[in-house]
Amino acid sequence: FTHHGVDRIYDVDTAKAEGYIPEDYWVWRGMEDEYLYAYAKDKIAGMAADGQPFAFTMLTVDTHHVGGYHCDLCGSEYAEDYENVYACASRQLAALLGWIQAQDFYENTTVVLTGDHPSMDWKYMRRNIFSEGDYLRHVYNCFVNAAVQPADGAEKSRDFLPFDMFPTVLASIGCEIEGGRLGLGTNLFSGAPTLYEKYGYAYLDAELALCRLMQKICIRVTEGIHI
């Protein structure tokens, strides 16, 4: 994070130091998302009050495997507790988005929602998803109040990979990207095809695997290990 210019990293120790949770507090992976959302609103409001462009990134964890974390805000409307956790997470996220949309800075602010992987709770998936047949799962991505509209044909059904999010997020806040590409990534708001769409997954995966192999060889040679 520090190598990529992040100037402040907030964790459970910071939460304790700033009084959001007691010194001896520890649940789930440190603290539940309820406290993270409270912190997020305080910090976002503070940064917005400075009148300068700002970025705030947060990672929620209550829905992580195995089974998620049933916090005090969770209900019991579903038979599967994992579903109660997800419903609670949805309500908390909706509340944060509603709060952001009610602020003066929202007009000039883009909110990006994305996951780092599908659910890892395989037992739940086998019971409730795969038992009904083949189902292709996707990571959820959503851009709220983006500064740019998708080009014709780029609105939906795109095949893309994580590195495509790099130029897409920048485009969503108003950056102009010549040619629609940065590094290996393609701006999904543009009409440019992603590498996945252009070459297919199998070919792209093989080429990237070869690049990783060559990188390892170069590192070993640099270290004086002869191959």
Short mmCIF file of C-alpha atoms in Angstrom, two decimals:
data_model
loop_
_atom_site.label_atom_id
_atom_site.label_comp_id
_atom_site.label_asym_id
_atom_site.label_seq_id
_atom_site.Cartn_x
_atom_site.Cartn_y
_atom_site.Cartn_z
CA PHE A 1 0.00 0.00 0.00
CA THR A 2 2.73 2.48 0.88
CA HIS A 3 4.54 1.72 -2.41
CA HIS A 4 1.37 2.76 -4.25
CA GLY A 5 1.06 6.13 -2.54
CA VAL A 6 -1.43 5.30 0.22
CA ASP A 7 -0.77 7.89 2.91
CA ARG A 8 -2.80 6.37 5.74
CA ILE A 9 -3.51 2.73 6.58
CA TYR A 10 -6.25 2.05 9.09
CA ASP A 11 -6.46 -1.27 10.95
CA VAL A 12 -7.72 -2.70 14.21
CA ASP A 13 -4.85 -1.12 16.15
CA THR A 14 -5.77 2.30 14.74
CA ALA A 15 -9.39 1.70 15.73
CA LYS A 16 -8.28 1.04 19.30
CA ALA A 17 -5.97 4.06 19.38
CA GLU A 18 -8.75 6.35 18.10
CA GLY A 19 -11.34 5.00 20.52
CA TYR A 20 -13.67 3.23 18.11
CA ILE A 21 -13.25 -0.05 19.99
CA PRO A 22 -11.80 -0.92 23.43
CA GLU A 23 -8.13 -1.83 23.82
CA ASP A 24 -8.93 -5.49 24.53
CA TYR A 25 -11.45 -5.83 21.69
CA TRP A 26 -11.12 -8.65 19.16
CA VAL A 27 -13.83 -10.45 17.21
CA TRP A 28 -13.80 -12.27 13.87
CA ARG A 29 -10.78 -10.79 12.06
CA GLY A 30 -10.27 -7.95 14.49
CA MET A 31 -13.53 -6.05 14.46
CA GLU A 32 -16.80 -6.35 12.62
CA ASP A 33 -17.83 -4.14 9.70
CA GLU A 34 -20.22 -2.14 11.88
CA TYR A 35 -17.24 -0.24 13.31
CA LEU A 36 -15.57 0.04 9.91
CA TYR A 37 -18.60 1.82 8.46
CA ALA A 38 -18.68 4.25 11.38
CA TYR A 39 -15.00 5.02 10.85
CA ALA A 40 -15.50 5.39 7.09
CA LYS A 41 -18.19 8.03 7.48
CA ASP A 42 -16.09 10.03 9.94
CA LYS A 43 -12.98 9.97 7.74
CA ILE A 44 -14.78 10.62 4.45
CA ALA A 45 -16.59 13.60 5.98
CA GLY A 46 -13.28 14.93 7.29
CA MET A 47 -11.48 14.58 3.96
CA ALA A 48 -14.37 16.13 2.03
CA ALA A 49 -14.35 19.11 4.40
CA ASP A 50 -10.78 19.91 3.33
CA GLY A 51 -12.07 20.84 -0.12
CA GLN A 52 -9.42 18.78 -1.92
CA PRO A 53 -9.78 15.65 -4.09
CA PHE A 54 -9.65 12.53 -1.96
CA ALA A 55 -9.76 8.74 -2.21
CA PHE A 56 -10.95 6.37 0.49
CA THR A 57 -10.67 2.59 0.15
CA MET A 58 -12.21 0.10 2.55
CA LEU A 59 -12.39 -3.71 2.70
CA THR A 60 -15.33 -5.34 4.46
CA VAL A 61 -14.84 -8.82 5.94
CA ASP A 62 -18.07 -9.94 7.65
CA THR A 63 -19.06 -12.03 4.62
CA HIS A 64 -15.76 -13.89 4.43
CA HIS A 65 -15.62 -17.66 4.83
CA VAL A 66 -16.28 -19.81 6.68
CA GLY A 67 -19.90 -18.85 7.30
CA GLY A 68 -19.29 -15.14 7.71
CA TYR A 69 -19.64 -13.23 10.98
CA HIS A 70 -23.07 -12.81 12.57
CA CYS A 71 -22.86 -9.40 14.23
CA ASP A 72 -25.34 -7.70 16.55
CA LEU A 73 -27.02 -6.03 13.56
CA CYS A 74 -27.77 -9.33 11.80
CA GLY A 75 -31.26 -10.76 11.83
CA SER A 76 -32.48 -14.35 11.58
CA GLU A 77 -34.94 -14.14 8.71
CA TYR A 78 -33.18 -16.87 6.72
CA ALA A 79 -32.60 -20.51 7.60
CA GLU A 80 -28.94 -20.33 6.55
CA ASP A 81 -26.98 -17.99 8.82
CA TYR A 82 -24.62 -17.19 5.93
CA GLU A 83 -27.61 -15.61 4.20
CA ASN A 84 -28.41 -13.58 7.30
CA VAL A 85 -24.84 -12.28 7.25
CA TYR A 86 -25.12 -11.32 3.57
CA ALA A 87 -28.45 -9.59 4.14
CA CYS A 88 -26.92 -7.64 7.01
CA ALA A 89 -23.90 -6.70 4.88
CA SER A 90 -26.23 -5.47 2.14
CA ARG A 91 -28.17 -3.29 4.58
CA GLN A 92 -24.99 -1.75 5.98
CA LEU A 93 -23.62 -1.05 2.52
CA ALA A 94 -26.92 0.47 1.39
CA ALA A 95 -26.89 2.72 4.46
CA LEU A 96 -23.38 3.95 3.66
CA LEU A 97 -24.29 4.62 0.03
CA GLY A 98 -27.43 6.46 1.12
CA TRP A 99 -25.34 8.58 3.46
CA ILE A 100 -22.80 9.40 0.73
CA GLN A 101 -25.57 10.31 -1.72
CA ALA A 102 -27.00 12.75 0.83
CA GLN A 103 -23.69 14.65 1.18
CA ASP A 104 -22.77 17.82 -0.71
CA PHE A 105 -19.64 16.18 -2.14
CA TYR A 106 -21.57 13.32 -3.79
CA GLU A 107 -22.15 15.26 -7.02
CA ASN A 108 -18.42 15.08 -7.73
CA THR A 109 -17.74 11.66 -6.19
CA THR A 110 -17.61 8.20 -7.72
CA VAL A 111 -18.21 5.08 -5.63
CA VAL A 112 -16.76 1.78 -6.84
CA LEU A 113 -18.02 -1.50 -5.40
CA THR A 114 -16.05 -4.63 -6.22
CA GLY A 115 -15.01 -7.94 -4.73
CA ASP A 116 -11.62 -9.63 -4.75
CA HIS A 117 -13.09 -13.11 -5.34
CA PRO A 118 -16.40 -15.01 -5.25
CA SER A 119 -17.50 -16.58 -1.98
CA MET A 120 -15.07 -19.20 -0.69
CA ASP A 121 -17.70 -20.95 1.41
CA TRP A 122 -17.86 -24.09 -0.74
CA LYS A 123 -20.13 -26.08 1.55
CA TYR A 124 -22.79 -23.40 1.26
CA MET A 125 -22.31 -23.21 -2.50
CA ARG A 126 -22.66 -26.96 -2.92
CA ARG A 127 -25.84 -27.03 -0.85
CA ASN A 128 -27.55 -24.04 -2.44
CA ILE A 129 -25.98 -23.20 -5.81
CA PHE A 130 -24.25 -26.10 -7.50
CA SER A 131 -26.92 -28.57 -6.39
CA GLU A 132 -29.21 -26.90 -8.93
CA GLY A 133 -26.85 -27.45 -11.87
CA ASP A 134 -24.02 -25.53 -13.51
CA TYR A 135 -23.73 -21.93 -12.39
CA LEU A 136 -21.00 -19.53 -13.46
CA ARG A 137 -20.17 -17.22 -10.56
CA HIS A 138 -18.79 -13.73 -11.06
CA VAL A 139 -17.19 -11.10 -8.84
CA TYR A 140 -19.65 -8.27 -8.27
CA ASN A 141 -18.66 -4.90 -9.76
CA CYS A 142 -20.64 -1.67 -9.69
CA PHE A 143 -19.80 1.97 -10.47
CA VAL A 144 -22.05 4.54 -8.80
CA ASN A 145 -22.13 8.12 -10.14
CA ALA A 146 -19.29 7.61 -12.62
CA ALA A 147 -18.01 10.69 -14.43
CA VAL A 148 -18.26 8.94 -17.80
CA GLN A 149 -20.86 6.88 -19.65
CA PRO A 150 -20.05 3.56 -21.37
CA ALA A 151 -19.45 3.69 -25.11
CA ASP A 152 -22.04 2.02 -27.32
CA GLY A 153 -21.77 -1.73 -26.91
CA ALA A 154 -19.69 -1.47 -23.72
CA GLU A 155 -22.58 -1.28 -21.27
CA LYS A 156 -22.70 -4.94 -20.23
CA SER A 157 -21.63 -8.52 -20.92
CA ARG A 158 -17.92 -7.70 -21.00
CA ASP A 159 -15.25 -10.35 -20.51
CA PHE A 160 -12.50 -8.86 -18.38
CA LEU A 161 -9.89 -9.62 -15.73
CA PRO A 162 -8.73 -7.82 -12.56
CA PHE A 163 -6.11 -5.69 -14.30
CA ASP A 164 -8.87 -4.10 -16.41
CA MET A 165 -10.15 -2.41 -13.27
CA PHE A 166 -7.04 -0.18 -13.15
CA PRO A 167 -7.89 2.04 -16.15
CA THR A 168 -11.64 1.59 -15.58
CA VAL A 169 -11.54 3.09 -12.10
CA LEU A 170 -9.45 6.00 -13.34
CA ALA A 171 -11.88 6.58 -16.21
CA SER A 172 -14.81 6.49 -13.77
CA ILE A 173 -13.46 9.58 -11.98
CA GLY A 174 -12.92 11.51 -15.21
CA CYS A 175 -9.40 10.58 -16.37
CA GLU A 176 -8.94 10.52 -20.13
CA ILE A 177 -7.01 7.42 -21.22
CA GLU A 178 -5.53 7.52 -24.70
CA GLY A 179 -6.34 4.36 -26.58
CA GLY A 180 -8.40 3.07 -23.67
CA ARG A 181 -5.55 1.03 -22.18
CA LEU A 182 -3.07 1.21 -19.32
CA GLY A 183 -0.59 -1.64 -18.81
CA LEU A 184 -2.45 -4.88 -19.51
CA GLY A 185 -5.77 -3.30 -18.57
CA THR A 186 -8.52 -1.92 -20.77
CA ASN A 187 -10.92 0.86 -19.81
CA LEU A 188 -14.27 -0.94 -19.73
CA PHE A 189 -16.12 2.31 -20.37
CA SER A 190 -14.43 2.51 -23.77
CA GLY A 191 -15.25 0.49 -26.85
CA ALA A 192 -11.78 -1.07 -26.89
CA PRO A 193 -11.75 -4.85 -26.46
CA THR A 194 -10.06 -6.29 -23.41
CA LEU A 195 -7.18 -8.74 -23.87
CA TYR A 196 -9.56 -11.43 -22.67
CA GLU A 197 -12.09 -10.50 -25.37
CA LYS A 198 -9.41 -10.22 -28.04
CA TYR A 199 -7.38 -13.36 -27.38
CA GLY A 200 -9.52 -15.58 -25.16
CA TYR A 201 -8.78 -16.78 -21.65
CA ALA A 202 -6.74 -19.90 -22.49
CA TYR A 203 -4.27 -18.05 -24.74
CA LEU A 204 -3.92 -15.11 -22.36
CA ASP A 205 -3.41 -17.39 -19.36
CA ALA A 206 -0.68 -19.34 -21.20
CA GLU A 207 1.14 -16.16 -22.24
CA LEU A 208 1.03 -14.70 -18.73
CA ALA A 209 2.24 -18.01 -17.29
CA LEU A 210 5.21 -17.86 -19.67
CA CYS A 211 5.95 -14.30 -18.54
CA ARG A 212 5.92 -15.40 -14.91
CA LEU A 213 8.29 -18.27 -15.73
CA MET A 214 10.71 -15.96 -17.54
CA GLN A 215 10.60 -13.54 -14.63
CA LYS A 216 11.57 -16.33 -12.22
CA ILE A 217 14.43 -17.37 -14.50
CA CYS A 218 15.71 -13.78 -14.71
CA ILE A 219 15.57 -13.45 -10.91
CA ARG A 220 17.51 -16.68 -10.40
CA VAL A 221 20.17 -15.70 -12.94
CA THR A 222 20.48 -12.29 -11.27
CA GLU A 223 21.00 -14.05 -7.95
CA GLY A 224 23.83 -16.13 -9.46
CA ILE A 225 21.95 -19.41 -9.75
CA HIS A 226 22.76 -20.97 -13.12
CA ILE A 227 20.05 -22.87 -14.97
#
